[in-house]
PDB file of C-alpha atoms in Angstrom:
ATOM      1  CA  UNK A 296     -27.796 -37.438 -31.396  1.00 52.00           C
ATOM      2  CA  UNK A 297     -25.994 -41.043 -30.841  1.00 72.00           C
ATOM      3  CA  UNK A 298     -27.239 -40.987 -27.287  1.00 93.00           C
ATOM      4  CA  UNK A 299     -29.982 -43.259 -25.829  1.00 96.00           C
ATOM      5  CA  UNK A 300     -33.977 -41.979 -27.415  1.00 96.00           C
ATOM      6  CA  UNK A 301     -37.110 -42.785 -25.449  1.00 97.00           C
ATOM      7  CA  UNK A 302     -40.407 -42.127 -26.724  1.00 97.00           C
ATOM      8  CA  UNK A 303     -42.811 -40.508 -25.494  1.00 97.00           C
ATOM      9  CA  UNK A 304     -41.282 -38.340 -23.661  1.00 96.00           C
ATOM     10  CA  UNK A 305     -44.624 -37.708 -22.004  1.00 97.00           C
ATOM     11  CA  UNK A 306     -48.224 -40.294 -21.416  1.00 98.00           C
ATOM     12  CA  UNK A 307     -51.744 -39.097 -19.502  1.00 98.00           C
ATOM     13  CA  UNK A 308     -53.727 -42.240 -19.954  1.00 98.00           C
ATOM     14  CA  UNK A 309     -56.492 -42.888 -17.997  1.00 98.00           C
ATOM     15  CA  UNK A 310     -56.668 -45.869 -15.004  1.00 97.00           C
ATOM     16  CA  UNK A 311     -57.611 -49.390 -16.597  1.00 97.00           C
ATOM     17  CA  UNK A 312     -56.201 -48.986 -20.574  1.00 98.00           C
ATOM     18  CA  UNK A 313     -52.564 -50.090 -21.583  1.00 98.00           C
ATOM     19  CA  UNK A 314     -49.068 -48.120 -22.331  1.00 98.00           C
ATOM     20  CA  UNK A 315     -45.926 -48.764 -24.384  1.00 98.00           C
ATOM     21  CA  UNK A 316     -42.891 -47.237 -24.445  1.00 98.00           C
ATOM     22  CA  UNK A 317     -39.312 -47.196 -27.130  1.00 98.00           C
ATOM     23  CA  UNK A 318     -36.417 -46.792 -25.613  1.00 98.00           C
ATOM     24  CA  UNK A 319     -33.819 -46.760 -28.699  1.00 97.00           C
ATOM     25  CA  UNK A 320     -29.909 -47.902 -27.132  1.00 97.00           C
ATOM     26  CA  UNK A 321     -26.521 -46.759 -28.496  1.00 96.00           C
ATOM     27  CA  UNK A 322     -26.060 -48.229 -31.147  1.00 92.00           C
ATOM     28  CA  UNK A 323     -23.130 -50.911 -30.148  1.00 90.00           C
ATOM     29  CA  UNK A 324     -24.862 -51.084 -26.656  1.00 94.00           C
ATOM     30  CA  UNK A 325     -25.952 -54.601 -25.840  1.00 93.00           C
ATOM     31  CA  UNK A 326     -27.011 -54.017 -22.407  1.00 93.00           C
ATOM     32  CA  UNK A 327     -30.172 -52.445 -21.912  1.00 95.00           C
ATOM     33  CA  UNK A 328     -32.396 -51.579 -18.883  1.00 95.00           C
ATOM     34  CA  UNK A 329     -35.383 -50.135 -17.423  1.00 96.00           C
ATOM     35  CA  UNK A 330     -35.790 -47.898 -14.595  1.00 96.00           C
ATOM     36  CA  UNK A 331     -38.330 -46.368 -12.595  1.00 96.00           C
ATOM     37  CA  UNK A 332     -37.601 -42.893 -11.081  1.00 95.00           C
ATOM     38  CA  UNK A 333     -40.788 -41.130  -8.591  1.00 94.00           C
ATOM     39  CA  UNK A 334     -41.172 -38.098  -7.402  1.00 90.00           C
ATOM     40  CA  UNK A 335     -38.604 -37.018  -4.971  1.00 88.00           C
ATOM     41  CA  UNK A 336     -36.489 -40.305  -4.958  1.00 91.00           C
ATOM     42  CA  UNK A 337     -33.955 -41.973  -6.954  1.00 93.00           C
ATOM     43  CA  UNK A 338     -34.600 -44.867  -9.725  1.00 94.00           C
ATOM     44  CA  UNK A 339     -35.136 -48.127  -9.142  1.00 93.00           C
ATOM     45  CA  UNK A 340     -33.903 -51.186 -11.398  1.00 93.00           C
ATOM     46  CA  UNK A 341     -37.684 -52.728 -13.396  1.00 94.00           C
ATOM     47  CA  UNK A 342     -34.845 -54.784 -15.451  1.00 94.00           C
ATOM     48  CA  UNK A 343     -32.859 -55.178 -17.749  1.00 92.00           C
ATOM     49  CA  UNK A 344     -31.235 -57.202 -21.202  1.00 93.00           C
ATOM     50  CA  UNK A 345     -28.149 -58.738 -22.395  1.00 92.00           C
ATOM     51  CA  UNK A 346     -29.132 -58.609 -26.700  1.00 92.00           C
ATOM     52  CA  UNK A 347     -32.694 -59.747 -27.022  1.00 92.00           C
ATOM     53  CA  UNK A 348     -32.293 -62.128 -23.366  1.00 92.00           C
ATOM     54  CA  UNK A 349     -33.898 -61.105 -20.938  1.00 91.00           C
ATOM     55  CA  UNK A 350     -31.864 -61.219 -17.757  1.00 88.00           C
ATOM     56  CA  UNK A 351     -32.886 -60.220 -14.464  1.00 84.00           C
ATOM     57  CA  UNK A 352     -35.958 -59.418 -13.517  1.00 85.00           C
ATOM     58  CA  UNK A 353     -36.782 -56.876 -10.160  1.00 86.00           C
ATOM     59  CA  UNK A 354     -39.487 -57.682  -7.793  1.00 83.00           C
ATOM     60  CA  UNK A 355     -41.057 -54.499  -8.600  1.00 81.00           C
ATOM     61  CA  UNK A 356     -41.874 -55.640 -12.412  1.00 85.00           C
ATOM     62  CA  UNK A 357     -45.654 -56.869 -11.512  1.00 88.00           C
ATOM     63  CA  UNK A 358     -47.357 -59.056 -13.815  1.00 92.00           C
ATOM     64  CA  UNK A 359     -48.580 -55.907 -15.352  1.00 96.00           C
ATOM     65  CA  UNK A 360     -45.367 -54.670 -16.888  1.00 96.00           C
ATOM     66  CA  UNK A 361     -43.791 -56.555 -19.694  1.00 95.00           C
ATOM     67  CA  UNK A 362     -40.512 -55.803 -21.522  1.00 96.00           C
ATOM     68  CA  UNK A 363     -38.630 -57.133 -24.807  1.00 96.00           C
ATOM     69  CA  UNK A 364     -35.837 -56.061 -27.062  1.00 96.00           C
ATOM     70  CA  UNK A 365     -36.814 -58.419 -29.851  1.00 91.00           C
ATOM     71  CA  UNK A 366     -33.812 -58.610 -32.314  1.00 88.00           C
ATOM     72  CA  UNK A 367     -31.600 -57.138 -29.144  1.00 86.00           C
ATOM     73  CA  UNK A 368     -31.612 -53.363 -30.451  1.00 92.00           C
ATOM     74  CA  UNK A 369     -34.617 -51.550 -29.253  1.00 97.00           C
ATOM     75  CA  UNK A 370     -36.692 -52.246 -25.978  1.00 98.00           C
ATOM     76  CA  UNK A 371     -40.535 -51.556 -25.371  1.00 98.00           C
ATOM     77  CA  UNK A 372     -41.915 -51.735 -21.773  1.00 98.00           C
ATOM     78  CA  UNK A 373     -45.755 -52.536 -22.027  1.00 98.00           C
ATOM     79  CA  UNK A 374     -47.818 -51.633 -18.728  1.00 97.00           C
ATOM     80  CA  UNK A 375     -51.258 -53.118 -18.504  1.00 97.00           C
ATOM     81  CA  UNK A 376     -54.083 -51.896 -16.741  1.00 97.00           C
ATOM     82  CA  UNK A 377     -52.245 -48.945 -15.646  1.00 98.00           C
ATOM     83  CA  UNK A 378     -53.282 -48.257 -12.465  1.00 97.00           C
ATOM     84  CA  UNK A 379     -51.901 -44.449 -10.390  1.00 96.00           C
ATOM     85  CA  UNK A 380     -49.587 -46.079  -8.238  1.00 95.00           C
ATOM     86  CA  UNK A 381     -47.249 -46.306 -12.168  1.00 97.00           C
ATOM     87  CA  UNK A 382     -47.484 -42.698 -12.548  1.00 97.00           C
ATOM     88  CA  UNK A 383     -43.374 -41.805 -12.465  1.00 97.00           C
ATOM     89  CA  UNK A 384     -40.570 -41.389 -14.542  1.00 96.00           C
ATOM     90  CA  UNK A 385     -39.380 -44.262 -16.802  1.00 97.00           C
ATOM     91  CA  UNK A 386     -36.162 -44.104 -17.133  1.00 97.00           C
ATOM     92  CA  UNK A 387     -34.218 -45.979 -19.766  1.00 97.00           C
ATOM     93  CA  UNK A 388     -30.421 -46.724 -19.878  1.00 96.00           C
ATOM     94  CA  UNK A 389     -27.714 -49.025 -22.379  1.00 95.00           C
ATOM     95  CA  UNK A 390     -24.311 -49.795 -21.810  1.00 93.00           C
ATOM     96  CA  UNK A 391     -21.236 -52.591 -22.914  1.00 90.00           C
ATOM     97  CA  UNK A 392     -20.846 -55.525 -21.380  1.00 83.00           C
ATOM     98  CA  UNK A 393     -17.329 -54.694 -20.779  1.00 77.00           C
ATOM     99  CA  UNK A 394     -18.769 -51.318 -19.065  1.00 83.00           C
ATOM    100  CA  UNK A 395     -20.213 -50.427 -15.765  1.00 85.00           C
ATOM    101  CA  UNK A 396     -21.230 -47.151 -16.609  1.00 91.00           C
ATOM    102  CA  UNK A 397     -24.886 -46.599 -17.610  1.00 93.00           C
ATOM    103  CA  UNK A 398     -26.027 -44.036 -20.377  1.00 94.00           C
ATOM    104  CA  UNK A 399     -30.021 -42.961 -19.948  1.00 95.00           C
ATOM    105  CA  UNK A 400     -32.363 -41.477 -22.259  1.00 96.00           C
ATOM    106  CA  UNK A 401     -34.119 -38.756 -21.148  1.00 95.00           C
ATOM    107  CA  UNK A 402     -37.415 -40.768 -19.819  1.00 96.00           C
ATOM    108  CA  UNK A 403     -41.027 -40.644 -20.150  1.00 97.00           C
ATOM    109  CA  UNK A 404     -43.063 -39.194 -17.998  1.00 97.00           C
ATOM    110  CA  UNK A 405     -46.041 -41.026 -17.292  1.00 98.00           C
ATOM    111  CA  UNK A 406     -49.435 -39.731 -15.659  1.00 98.00           C
ATOM    112  CA  UNK A 407     -52.420 -42.614 -15.050  1.00 98.00           C
ATOM    113  CA  UNK A 408     -55.194 -39.765 -14.423  1.00 97.00           C
TER     114      UNK A 408
ATOM    115  CA  UNK B 289     -35.613 -50.585  -1.975  1.00 45.00           C
ATOM    116  CA  UNK B 290     -33.289 -48.381  -2.068  1.00 50.00           C
ATOM    117  CA  UNK B 291     -29.309 -49.543  -1.109  1.00 58.00           C
ATOM    118  CA  UNK B 292     -28.130 -45.522  -0.971  1.00 67.00           C
ATOM    119  CA  UNK B 293     -29.121 -42.461   1.278  1.00 78.00           C
ATOM    120  CA  UNK B 294     -27.844 -39.045   0.416  1.00 82.00           C
ATOM    121  CA  UNK B 295     -26.992 -36.336   2.663  1.00 84.00           C
ATOM    122  CA  UNK B 296     -28.023 -33.732   2.756  1.00 90.00           C
ATOM    123  CA  UNK B 297     -31.068 -33.918   0.948  1.00 91.00           C
ATOM    124  CA  UNK B 298     -31.277 -30.479  -0.485  1.00 93.00           C
ATOM    125  CA  UNK B 299     -28.091 -28.044   0.205  1.00 95.00           C
ATOM    126  CA  UNK B 300     -27.827 -24.252  -1.127  1.00 95.00           C
ATOM    127  CA  UNK B 301     -24.527 -22.534  -1.791  1.00 96.00           C
ATOM    128  CA  UNK B 302     -23.254 -19.593  -3.645  1.00 97.00           C
ATOM    129  CA  UNK B 303     -21.980 -19.943  -6.336  1.00 97.00           C
ATOM    130  CA  UNK B 304     -17.575 -20.325  -6.183  1.00 97.00           C
ATOM    131  CA  UNK B 305     -18.275 -21.508  -2.851  1.00 97.00           C
ATOM    132  CA  UNK B 306     -17.702 -26.151  -2.872  1.00 97.00           C
ATOM    133  CA  UNK B 307     -20.023 -28.160  -1.949  1.00 97.00           C
ATOM    134  CA  UNK B 308     -19.756 -32.144  -0.594  1.00 97.00           C
ATOM    135  CA  UNK B 309     -21.927 -34.679  -0.450  1.00 96.00           C
ATOM    136  CA  UNK B 310     -22.579 -37.750   1.182  1.00 96.00           C
ATOM    137  CA  UNK B 311     -23.660 -40.997   0.341  1.00 94.00           C
ATOM    138  CA  UNK B 312     -24.136 -43.826   3.017  1.00 94.00           C
ATOM    139  CA  UNK B 313     -24.929 -47.249   1.484  1.00 92.00           C
ATOM    140  CA  UNK B 314     -25.467 -51.026   2.758  1.00 89.00           C
ATOM    141  CA  UNK B 315     -23.793 -53.946   1.013  1.00 87.00           C
ATOM    142  CA  UNK B 316     -20.574 -54.362  -0.556  1.00 88.00           C
ATOM    143  CA  UNK B 317     -20.169 -53.479  -3.646  1.00 88.00           C
ATOM    144  CA  UNK B 318     -17.267 -53.528  -6.765  1.00 88.00           C
ATOM    145  CA  UNK B 319     -18.003 -50.385  -7.411  1.00 91.00           C
ATOM    146  CA  UNK B 320     -19.900 -46.647  -6.681  1.00 94.00           C
ATOM    147  CA  UNK B 321     -20.709 -44.229  -9.020  1.00 95.00           C
ATOM    148  CA  UNK B 322     -22.460 -40.474  -9.291  1.00 96.00           C
ATOM    149  CA  UNK B 323     -24.975 -39.506 -11.199  1.00 96.00           C
ATOM    150  CA  UNK B 324     -26.315 -35.739 -12.712  1.00 97.00           C
ATOM    151  CA  UNK B 325     -29.641 -34.849 -12.886  1.00 96.00           C
ATOM    152  CA  UNK B 326     -31.027 -31.735 -14.021  1.00 93.00           C
ATOM    153  CA  UNK B 327     -34.992 -31.483 -13.197  1.00 85.00           C
ATOM    154  CA  UNK B 328     -37.199 -33.570 -15.397  1.00 76.00           C
ATOM    155  CA  UNK B 329     -34.131 -35.208 -17.802  1.00 82.00           C
ATOM    156  CA  UNK B 330     -32.131 -38.622 -17.443  1.00 86.00           C
ATOM    157  CA  UNK B 331     -29.245 -39.283 -15.515  1.00 94.00           C
ATOM    158  CA  UNK B 332     -25.603 -38.020 -16.353  1.00 95.00           C
ATOM    159  CA  UNK B 333     -22.901 -40.460 -15.071  1.00 95.00           C
ATOM    160  CA  UNK B 334     -20.052 -37.905 -13.110  1.00 97.00           C
ATOM    161  CA  UNK B 335     -17.359 -40.143 -12.028  1.00 96.00           C
ATOM    162  CA  UNK B 336     -17.185 -44.229 -11.037  1.00 95.00           C
ATOM    163  CA  UNK B 337     -14.633 -45.455  -8.427  1.00 96.00           C
ATOM    164  CA  UNK B 338     -14.266 -49.119  -7.919  1.00 94.00           C
ATOM    165  CA  UNK B 339     -13.931 -50.578  -4.475  1.00 93.00           C
ATOM    166  CA  UNK B 340     -10.369 -51.077  -3.993  1.00 95.00           C
ATOM    167  CA  UNK B 341      -9.721 -47.210  -4.223  1.00 96.00           C
ATOM    168  CA  UNK B 342      -9.732 -44.325  -1.959  1.00 97.00           C
ATOM    169  CA  UNK B 343      -9.895 -41.809  -3.871  1.00 98.00           C
ATOM    170  CA  UNK B 344     -10.623 -40.084  -7.404  1.00 97.00           C
ATOM    171  CA  UNK B 345     -10.618 -37.165  -9.331  1.00 96.00           C
ATOM    172  CA  UNK B 346     -12.270 -35.650 -12.695  1.00 96.00           C
ATOM    173  CA  UNK B 347     -11.969 -31.983 -13.482  1.00 97.00           C
ATOM    174  CA  UNK B 348     -14.048 -30.062 -11.012  1.00 97.00           C
ATOM    175  CA  UNK B 349     -15.132 -33.003  -9.234  1.00 98.00           C
ATOM    176  CA  UNK B 350     -13.361 -35.747  -6.227  1.00 98.00           C
ATOM    177  CA  UNK B 351     -15.067 -38.781  -4.766  1.00 98.00           C
ATOM    178  CA  UNK B 352     -13.843 -40.264  -1.796  1.00 98.00           C
ATOM    179  CA  UNK B 353     -14.870 -43.878  -1.173  1.00 97.00           C
ATOM    180  CA  UNK B 354     -14.448 -45.096   2.679  1.00 97.00           C
ATOM    181  CA  UNK B 355     -15.584 -49.221   2.214  1.00 95.00           C
ATOM    182  CA  UNK B 356     -15.135 -49.806   5.796  1.00 95.00           C
ATOM    183  CA  UNK B 357     -17.858 -47.315   6.629  1.00 95.00           C
ATOM    184  CA  UNK B 358     -19.878 -48.142   3.652  1.00 95.00           C
ATOM    185  CA  UNK B 359     -20.096 -44.232   2.538  1.00 95.00           C
ATOM    186  CA  UNK B 360     -18.367 -42.079  -0.517  1.00 96.00           C
ATOM    187  CA  UNK B 361     -18.792 -38.583  -0.750  1.00 97.00           C
ATOM    188  CA  UNK B 362     -19.026 -35.821  -3.681  1.00 97.00           C
ATOM    189  CA  UNK B 363     -16.940 -32.373  -3.628  1.00 98.00           C
ATOM    190  CA  UNK B 364     -17.756 -29.932  -6.426  1.00 98.00           C
ATOM    191  CA  UNK B 365     -15.609 -27.114  -6.284  1.00 98.00           C
ATOM    192  CA  UNK B 366     -15.959 -23.513  -7.469  1.00 97.00           C
ATOM    193  CA  UNK B 367     -19.442 -23.792  -7.911  1.00 97.00           C
ATOM    194  CA  UNK B 368     -21.190 -22.590 -11.121  1.00 96.00           C
ATOM    195  CA  UNK B 369     -25.174 -21.571 -11.679  1.00 95.00           C
ATOM    196  CA  UNK B 370     -24.648 -24.873 -13.808  1.00 94.00           C
ATOM    197  CA  UNK B 371     -24.307 -27.169 -11.361  1.00 97.00           C
ATOM    198  CA  UNK B 372     -27.682 -26.859 -10.062  1.00 97.00           C
ATOM    199  CA  UNK B 373     -29.117 -30.466 -10.320  1.00 97.00           C
ATOM    200  CA  UNK B 374     -29.532 -33.851  -8.703  1.00 96.00           C
ATOM    201  CA  UNK B 375     -26.602 -35.737  -7.754  1.00 96.00           C
ATOM    202  CA  UNK B 376     -27.531 -39.246  -6.805  1.00 95.00           C
ATOM    203  CA  UNK B 377     -24.676 -42.155  -5.223  1.00 95.00           C
ATOM    204  CA  UNK B 378     -25.361 -46.094  -7.338  1.00 94.00           C
ATOM    205  CA  UNK B 379     -24.093 -48.385  -6.830  1.00 91.00           C
ATOM    206  CA  UNK B 380     -22.869 -51.800  -8.108  1.00 83.00           C
ATOM    207  CA  UNK B 381     -23.613 -54.605  -5.314  1.00 72.00           C
ATOM    208  CA  UNK B 382     -20.972 -57.395  -5.289  1.00 63.00           C
ATOM    209  CA  UNK B 383     -20.616 -61.084  -5.724  1.00 56.00           C
ATOM    210  CA  UNK B 384     -22.811 -61.511  -8.616  1.00 52.00           C
ATOM    211  CA  UNK B 385     -25.982 -59.341  -7.764  1.00 51.00           C
ATOM    212  CA  UNK B 386     -28.185 -57.205  -9.492  1.00 52.00           C
ATOM    213  CA  UNK B 387     -26.360 -56.092 -12.584  1.00 68.00           C
ATOM    214  CA  UNK B 388     -29.111 -53.227 -12.043  1.00 82.00           C
ATOM    215  CA  UNK B 389     -27.606 -50.059 -10.534  1.00 89.00           C
ATOM    216  CA  UNK B 390     -28.643 -49.239  -6.712  1.00 89.00           C
ATOM    217  CA  UNK B 391     -29.574 -45.339  -6.422  1.00 92.00           C
ATOM    218  CA  UNK B 392     -30.158 -43.205  -3.326  1.00 90.00           C
ATOM    219  CA  UNK B 393     -32.539 -40.841  -3.506  1.00 90.00           C
ATOM    220  CA  UNK B 394     -30.156 -38.305  -4.153  1.00 93.00           C
ATOM    221  CA  UNK B 395     -29.472 -34.869  -2.895  1.00 95.00           C
ATOM    222  CA  UNK B 396     -30.712 -31.499  -4.671  1.00 95.00           C
ATOM    223  CA  UNK B 397     -28.049 -29.013  -4.856  1.00 97.00           C
ATOM    224  CA  UNK B 398     -29.194 -25.433  -5.941  1.00 96.00           C
ATOM    225  CA  UNK B 399     -26.191 -23.050  -6.282  1.00 96.00           C
ATOM    226  CA  UNK B 400     -27.022 -19.635  -5.963  1.00 94.00           C
ATOM    227  CA  UNK B 401     -25.966 -16.362  -8.454  1.00 89.00           C
TER     228      UNK B 401
END
């Protein structure tokens, strides 16, 4: 399978704990995006990388959130001191710089108790 | 905040009928895309229409774009049970803004067999 993969697919954690999600983009794609989707809503943009550089961050990305893409391949999204409001589906997508179409992974569903 | 609004929020039709969904957005765009999301899954790209295009076809899909009204429609002809999903429009803002897509809240389409 050469699509975007995300791990884990589901995560249940207690409030105050830290969680980390991983995204592996399509191998030749140099852009990688993170989105958050809550129930009944469309995805909301969080941040994106061009290779290893994080070029843009949404105001939704509080200081408890950090994303990395150290070698320009896979990316991690960490949430520190999780809150119940962080419960959502976290989606990763990738694309080529020259293309506007984004290819999405299956998402990581986070539940904060 | 979300750029677009899909209309209707939910739509239930009989298999074989045509389904039409509408999307309105707020700011000038470079292009508009439609994505499909099956329950609890990632998003799948359906079609992209550029701001200088008025209509585009792909298989059973027909998309129109009216930039003067800031609106788009997605028509699915001869619907099938497998078309049951949520459909989102997504815009790419003009003027060098965020490279993340801005999604609407989606239309939940149910095809009755």
